Amino acid sequence: MALFAMALPIPAGKMDQWRRFTGELNGPRKADFKASRDRAGVHERVFLQQTPHGDMIIVTMEGENPEQGMAKFAQGTDPFTEWFVAEAKDIHGVDLRNPPPGGLPKLVVDSHGESHG
């Protein structure tokens, strides 16, 4: 199993929208969320981190190839994917259909794995 993680800001004024979004994912859209991640071959978890610099989320995905699975998910055209991609872009300013300019996060320290750099 591979692990992928990334941090995303929750800009000022977006916390209520983010809470509604996660409420949908934990409530009426939970089955669609789980099914989408099953199709992508990942198990996704989201942590809320409050910092002196503002609120952030830490997203983790586990699977055989989480980066590839999430890229596959983001290209979906089903109603759930369209909704999820639009919400992520509106809340976090991230277009899941286009990789960020600096590239994806890189693992640099692993207490049980090989050295990274």
Tab-separated table of N, CA and C in Angstrom, residues 5-111:
chain	number	residue	atom	x	y	z
A	5	ALA	N	-0.287	12.271	0.732
A	5	ALA	CA	-0.887	13.286	1.600
A	5	ALA	C	-0.643	14.668	1.020
A	6	MET	N	-1.594	15.569	1.274
A	6	MET	CA	-1.401	16.962	0.884
A	6	MET	C	-2.178	17.858	1.826
A	7	ALA	N	-1.699	19.066	1.985
A	7	ALA	CA	-2.353	20.069	2.822
A	7	ALA	C	-2.957	21.134	1.921
A	8	LEU	N	-4.171	21.547	2.262
A	8	LEU	CA	-4.856	22.592	1.510
A	8	LEU	C	-5.425	23.612	2.484
A	9	PRO	N	-5.341	24.883	2.139
A	9	PRO	CA	-5.903	25.911	3.026
A	9	PRO	C	-7.423	25.961	2.930
A	10	ILE	N	-8.024	26.395	4.009
A	10	ILE	CA	-9.430	26.796	3.990
A	10	ILE	C	-9.388	28.315	4.146
A	11	PRO	N	-9.539	29.032	3.051
A	11	PRO	CA	-9.417	30.492	3.127
A	11	PRO	C	-10.446	31.108	4.071
A	12	ALA	N	-10.109	32.275	4.584
A	12	ALA	CA	-11.025	33.018	5.451
A	12	ALA	C	-12.371	33.154	4.755
A	13	GLY	N	-13.420	32.932	5.493
A	13	GLY	CA	-14.766	33.054	4.950
A	13	GLY	C	-15.299	31.790	4.297
A	14	LYS	N	-14.493	30.740	4.219
A	14	LYS	CA	-14.915	29.508	3.552
A	14	LYS	C	-15.228	28.366	4.525
A	15	MET	N	-15.036	28.569	5.833
A	15	MET	CA	-15.221	27.481	6.792
A	15	MET	C	-16.651	26.948	6.797
A	16	ASP	N	-17.647	27.816	6.751
A	16	ASP	CA	-19.034	27.339	6.744
A	16	ASP	C	-19.312	26.493	5.512
A	17	GLN	N	-18.823	26.933	4.356
A	17	GLN	CA	-19.009	26.159	3.130
A	17	GLN	C	-18.284	24.816	3.242
A	18	TRP	N	-17.070	24.831	3.798
A	18	TRP	CA	-16.323	23.585	3.971
A	18	TRP	C	-17.074	22.633	4.897
A	19	ARG	N	-17.642	23.147	5.967
A	19	ARG	CA	-18.411	22.303	6.899
A	19	ARG	C	-19.642	21.714	6.208
A	20	ARG	N	-20.314	22.490	5.369
A	20	ARG	CA	-21.457	21.950	4.612
A	20	ARG	C	-20.988	20.852	3.658
A	21	PHE	N	-19.864	21.094	2.997
A	21	PHE	CA	-19.279	20.120	2.059
A	21	PHE	C	-18.971	18.807	2.771
A	22	THR	N	-18.260	18.885	3.909
A	22	THR	CA	-17.923	17.657	4.626
A	22	THR	C	-19.170	17.018	5.241
A	23	GLY	N	-20.152	17.839	5.594
A	23	GLY	CA	-21.421	17.296	6.076
A	23	GLY	C	-22.102	16.465	5.011
A	24	GLU	N	-22.034	16.919	3.768
A	24	GLU	CA	-22.585	16.144	2.644
A	24	GLU	C	-21.815	14.832	2.470
A	25	LEU	N	-20.464	14.910	2.576
A	25	LEU	CA	-19.644	13.708	2.391
A	25	LEU	C	-19.876	12.687	3.504
A	26	ASN	N	-20.153	13.160	4.704
A	26	ASN	CA	-20.424	12.264	5.836
A	26	ASN	C	-21.894	11.892	5.944
A	27	GLY	N	-22.747	12.541	5.162
A	27	GLY	CA	-24.192	12.329	5.256
A	27	GLY	C	-24.779	11.808	3.961
A	28	PRO	N	-25.587	12.642	3.279
A	28	PRO	CA	-26.337	12.164	2.121
A	28	PRO	C	-25.492	11.706	0.932
A	29	ARG	N	-24.260	12.174	0.826
A	29	ARG	CA	-23.415	11.765	-0.306
A	29	ARG	C	-22.347	10.743	0.099
A	30	LYS	N	-22.442	10.185	1.295
A	30	LYS	CA	-21.427	9.249	1.783
A	30	LYS	C	-21.291	8.029	0.867
A	31	ALA	N	-22.395	7.437	0.447
A	31	ALA	CA	-22.322	6.254	-0.421
A	31	ALA	C	-21.648	6.603	-1.750
A	32	ASP	N	-21.968	7.770	-2.321
A	32	ASP	CA	-21.330	8.197	-3.572
A	32	ASP	C	-19.839	8.449	-3.357
A	33	PHE	N	-19.493	9.058	-2.215
A	33	PHE	CA	-18.092	9.328	-1.886
A	33	PHE	C	-17.311	8.024	-1.787
A	34	LYS	N	-17.840	7.075	-1.029
A	34	LYS	CA	-17.165	5.794	-0.866
A	34	LYS	C	-17.032	5.074	-2.209
A	35	ALA	N	-18.107	5.056	-2.989
A	35	ALA	CA	-18.072	4.388	-4.292
A	35	ALA	C	-17.036	5.027	-5.215
A	36	SER	N	-16.936	6.354	-5.187
A	36	SER	CA	-15.962	7.031	-6.064
A	36	SER	C	-14.539	6.677	-5.667
A	37	ARG	N	-14.292	6.609	-4.362
A	37	ARG	CA	-12.937	6.270	-3.908
A	37	ARG	C	-12.637	4.785	-4.123
A	38	ASP	N	-13.650	3.933	-3.997
A	38	ASP	CA	-13.453	2.512	-4.313
A	38	ASP	C	-13.070	2.350	-5.784
A	39	ARG	N	-13.765	3.063	-6.674
A	39	ARG	CA	-13.431	2.993	-8.114
A	39	ARG	C	-12.018	3.504	-8.372
A	40	ALA	N	-11.600	4.505	-7.591
A	40	ALA	CA	-10.256	5.076	-7.753
A	40	ALA	C	-9.191	4.208	-7.083
A	41	GLY	N	-9.619	3.242	-6.268
A	41	GLY	CA	-8.671	2.367	-5.586
A	41	GLY	C	-7.966	3.028	-4.421
A	42	VAL	N	-8.656	3.961	-3.742
A	42	VAL	CA	-8.041	4.670	-2.620
A	42	VAL	C	-8.972	4.701	-1.414
A	43	HIS	N	-8.374	4.853	-0.265
A	43	HIS	CA	-9.076	5.127	0.987
A	43	HIS	C	-8.655	6.537	1.377
A	44	GLU	N	-9.601	7.448	1.401
A	44	GLU	CA	-9.304	8.863	1.676
A	44	GLU	C	-9.732	9.234	3.087
A	45	ARG	N	-8.876	10.004	3.742
A	45	ARG	CA	-9.186	10.581	5.046
A	45	ARG	C	-8.838	12.068	4.990
A	46	VAL	N	-9.598	12.882	5.720
A	46	VAL	CA	-9.351	14.326	5.770
A	46	VAL	C	-9.305	14.752	7.233
A	47	PHE	N	-8.249	15.477	7.576
A	47	PHE	CA	-8.059	16.000	8.921
A	47	PHE	C	-8.143	17.514	8.868
A	48	LEU	N	-8.795	18.116	9.864
A	48	LEU	CA	-8.826	19.566	9.998
A	48	LEU	C	-7.707	19.973	10.944
A	49	GLN	N	-6.870	20.920	10.501
A	49	GLN	CA	-5.761	21.416	11.316
A	49	GLN	C	-5.906	22.925	11.457
A	50	GLN	N	-6.103	23.380	12.681
A	50	GLN	CA	-6.160	24.810	12.929
A	50	GLN	C	-4.756	25.279	13.282
A	51	THR	N	-4.295	26.328	12.615
A	51	THR	CA	-2.950	26.845	12.825
A	51	THR	C	-3.016	28.351	13.045
A	52	PRO	N	-1.938	28.935	13.556
A	52	PRO	CA	-1.906	30.398	13.692
A	52	PRO	C	-1.996	31.114	12.342
A	53	HIS	N	-1.733	30.388	11.256
A	53	HIS	CA	-1.766	30.969	9.913
A	53	HIS	C	-3.083	30.709	9.209
A	54	GLY	N	-4.029	30.094	9.897
A	54	GLY	CA	-5.325	29.797	9.303
A	54	GLY	C	-5.615	28.305	9.321
A	55	ASP	N	-6.845	27.977	8.973
A	55	ASP	CA	-7.266	26.584	8.958
A	55	ASP	C	-6.785	25.886	7.699
A	56	MET	N	-6.422	24.628	7.885
A	56	MET	CA	-5.937	23.790	6.780
A	56	MET	C	-6.634	22.439	6.871
A	57	ILE	N	-6.647	21.735	5.759
A	57	ILE	CA	-7.003	20.325	5.810
A	57	ILE	C	-5.795	19.524	5.360
A	58	ILE	N	-5.662	18.347	5.928
A	58	ILE	CA	-4.640	17.400	5.501
A	58	ILE	C	-5.409	16.221	4.938
A	59	VAL	N	-5.197	15.951	3.668
A	59	VAL	CA	-5.878	14.868	2.975
A	59	VAL	C	-4.882	13.723	2.807
A	60	THR	N	-5.287	12.518	3.211
A	60	THR	CA	-4.453	11.344	2.977
A	60	THR	C	-5.228	10.376	2.107
A	61	MET	N	-4.491	9.701	1.244
A	61	MET	CA	-5.066	8.666	0.400
A	61	MET	C	-4.134	7.471	0.419
A	62	GLU	N	-4.708	6.312	0.649
A	62	GLU	CA	-3.950	5.074	0.638
A	62	GLU	C	-4.483	4.185	-0.468
A	63	GLY	N	-3.590	3.448	-1.098
A	63	GLY	CA	-3.985	2.509	-2.140
A	63	GLY	C	-2.748	2.023	-2.868
A	64	GLU	N	-2.969	1.219	-3.886
A	64	GLU	CA	-1.842	0.708	-4.669
A	64	GLU	C	-1.115	1.837	-5.383
A	65	ASN	N	-1.865	2.797	-5.917
A	65	ASN	CA	-1.271	3.951	-6.591
A	65	ASN	C	-2.222	5.137	-6.403
A	66	PRO	N	-2.172	5.774	-5.221
A	66	PRO	CA	-3.154	6.825	-4.930
A	66	PRO	C	-3.104	8.020	-5.879
A	67	GLU	N	-1.918	8.409	-6.330
A	67	GLU	CA	-1.846	9.549	-7.256
A	67	GLU	C	-2.584	9.229	-8.550
A	68	GLN	N	-2.366	8.048	-9.086
A	68	GLN	CA	-3.031	7.638	-10.322
A	68	GLN	C	-4.540	7.493	-10.099
A	69	GLY	N	-4.923	6.937	-8.943
A	69	GLY	CA	-6.339	6.771	-8.645
A	69	GLY	C	-7.069	8.092	-8.561
A	70	MET	N	-6.456	9.080	-7.916
A	70	MET	CA	-7.114	10.379	-7.807
A	70	MET	C	-7.151	11.113	-9.137
A	71	ALA	N	-6.133	10.918	-9.962
A	71	ALA	CA	-6.164	11.521	-11.306
A	71	ALA	C	-7.320	10.914	-12.105
A	72	LYS	N	-7.500	9.607	-11.972
A	72	LYS	CA	-8.606	8.925	-12.655
A	72	LYS	C	-9.944	9.460	-12.152
A	73	PHE	N	-10.076	9.603	-10.823
A	73	PHE	CA	-11.310	10.144	-10.255
A	73	PHE	C	-11.608	11.533	-10.810
A	74	ALA	N	-10.611	12.396	-10.812
A	74	ALA	CA	-10.814	13.792	-11.191
A	74	ALA	C	-11.274	13.952	-12.637
A	75	GLN	N	-11.013	12.963	-13.471
A	75	GLN	CA	-11.435	13.048	-14.866
A	75	GLN	C	-12.863	12.550	-15.081
A	76	GLY	N	-13.492	12.053	-14.015
A	76	GLY	CA	-14.860	11.543	-14.124
A	76	GLY	C	-15.850	12.626	-14.499
A	77	THR	N	-16.936	12.209	-15.127
A	77	THR	CA	-17.972	13.147	-15.555
A	77	THR	C	-19.321	12.855	-14.894
A	78	ASP	N	-19.338	11.945	-13.926
A	78	ASP	CA	-20.581	11.628	-13.231
A	78	ASP	C	-20.967	12.800	-12.328
A	79	PRO	N	-22.231	12.882	-11.921
A	79	PRO	CA	-22.687	14.024	-11.111
A	79	PRO	C	-21.913	14.207	-9.801
A	80	PHE	N	-21.566	13.133	-9.099
A	80	PHE	CA	-20.833	13.275	-7.844
A	80	PHE	C	-19.471	13.904	-8.092
A	81	THR	N	-18.743	13.408	-9.081
A	81	THR	CA	-17.410	13.944	-9.376
A	81	THR	C	-17.489	15.403	-9.782
A	82	GLU	N	-18.442	15.741	-10.624
A	82	GLU	CA	-18.599	17.143	-11.047
A	82	GLU	C	-18.834	18.035	-9.828
A	83	TRP	N	-19.702	17.603	-8.916
A	83	TRP	CA	-19.989	18.359	-7.698
A	83	TRP	C	-18.738	18.473	-6.829
A	84	PHE	N	-18.050	17.361	-6.595
A	84	PHE	CA	-16.880	17.347	-5.720
A	84	PHE	C	-15.780	18.252	-6.268
A	85	VAL	N	-15.479	18.139	-7.546
A	85	VAL	CA	-14.421	18.946	-8.167
A	85	VAL	C	-14.769	20.435	-8.075
A	86	ALA	N	-16.037	20.789	-8.322
A	86	ALA	CA	-16.453	22.196	-8.250
A	86	ALA	C	-16.341	22.723	-6.819
A	87	GLU	N	-16.757	21.934	-5.834
A	87	GLU	CA	-16.668	22.364	-4.434
A	87	GLU	C	-15.218	22.546	-4.005
A	88	ALA	N	-14.354	21.580	-4.349
A	88	ALA	CA	-12.935	21.677	-3.980
A	88	ALA	C	-12.309	22.935	-4.581
A	89	LYS	N	-12.678	23.247	-5.806
A	89	LYS	CA	-12.117	24.435	-6.456
A	89	LYS	C	-12.634	25.711	-5.791
A	90	ASP	N	-13.929	25.737	-5.481
A	90	ASP	CA	-14.502	26.936	-4.880
A	90	ASP	C	-13.994	27.151	-3.457
A	91	ILE	N	-13.861	26.086	-2.678
A	91	ILE	CA	-13.431	26.225	-1.286
A	91	ILE	C	-11.924	26.425	-1.185
A	92	HIS	N	-11.159	25.553	-1.830
A	92	HIS	CA	-9.705	25.535	-1.633
A	92	HIS	C	-8.914	26.215	-2.746
A	93	GLY	N	-9.582	26.550	-3.858
A	93	GLY	CA	-8.869	27.172	-4.968
A	93	GLY	C	-8.011	26.187	-5.746
A	94	VAL	N	-8.313	24.897	-5.618
A	94	VAL	CA	-7.517	23.859	-6.279
A	94	VAL	C	-8.353	23.190	-7.357
A	95	ASP	N	-7.812	23.147	-8.552
A	95	ASP	CA	-8.467	22.459	-9.659
A	95	ASP	C	-7.948	21.024	-9.687
A	96	LEU	N	-8.762	20.091	-9.229
A	96	LEU	CA	-8.338	18.690	-9.162
A	96	LEU	C	-8.086	18.085	-10.538
A	97	ARG	N	-8.545	18.755	-11.574
A	97	ARG	CA	-8.356	18.231	-12.934
A	97	ARG	C	-7.031	18.665	-13.547
A	98	ASN	N	-6.336	19.590	-12.886
A	98	ASN	CA	-5.039	20.053	-13.376
A	98	ASN	C	-4.048	20.049	-12.218
A	99	PRO	N	-2.921	19.373	-12.374
A	99	PRO	CA	-1.936	19.333	-11.286
A	99	PRO	C	-1.435	20.728	-10.939
A	100	PRO	N	-1.093	20.939	-9.658
A	100	PRO	CA	-0.577	22.254	-9.262
A	100	PRO	C	0.755	22.545	-9.941
A	101	PRO	N	1.093	23.828	-10.142
A	101	PRO	CA	2.320	24.181	-10.855
A	101	PRO	C	3.589	23.654	-10.201
A	102	GLY	N	3.614	23.540	-8.888
A	102	GLY	CA	4.815	23.059	-8.206
A	102	GLY	C	4.916	21.548	-8.131
A	103	GLY	N	3.964	20.843	-8.701
A	103	GLY	CA	3.960	19.388	-8.624
A	103	GLY	C	3.259	18.914	-7.362
A	104	LEU	N	3.136	17.613	-7.251
A	104	LEU	CA	2.466	17.009	-6.108
A	104	LEU	C	3.400	16.933	-4.907
A	105	PRO	N	2.837	16.805	-3.707
A	105	PRO	CA	3.677	16.693	-2.512
A	105	PRO	C	4.639	15.513	-2.616
A	106	LYS	N	5.773	15.668	-1.966
A	106	LYS	CA	6.822	14.653	-2.021
A	106	LYS	C	7.134	14.176	-0.607
A	107	LEU	N	7.170	12.869	-0.418
A	107	LEU	CA	7.544	12.288	0.863
A	107	LEU	C	9.025	12.542	1.113
A	108	VAL	N	9.358	13.084	2.288
A	108	VAL	CA	10.750	13.384	2.591
A	108	VAL	C	11.262	12.663	3.832
A	109	VAL	N	10.382	12.236	4.753
A	109	VAL	CA	10.796	11.513	5.940
A	109	VAL	C	9.800	10.383	6.184
A	110	ASP	N	10.325	9.192	6.446
A	110	ASP	CA	9.492	8.024	6.731
A	110	ASP	C	10.187	7.201	7.803
A	111	SER	N	9.617	7.145	8.984
A	111	SER	CA	10.292	6.464	10.105
A	111	SER	C	10.437	4.963	9.888
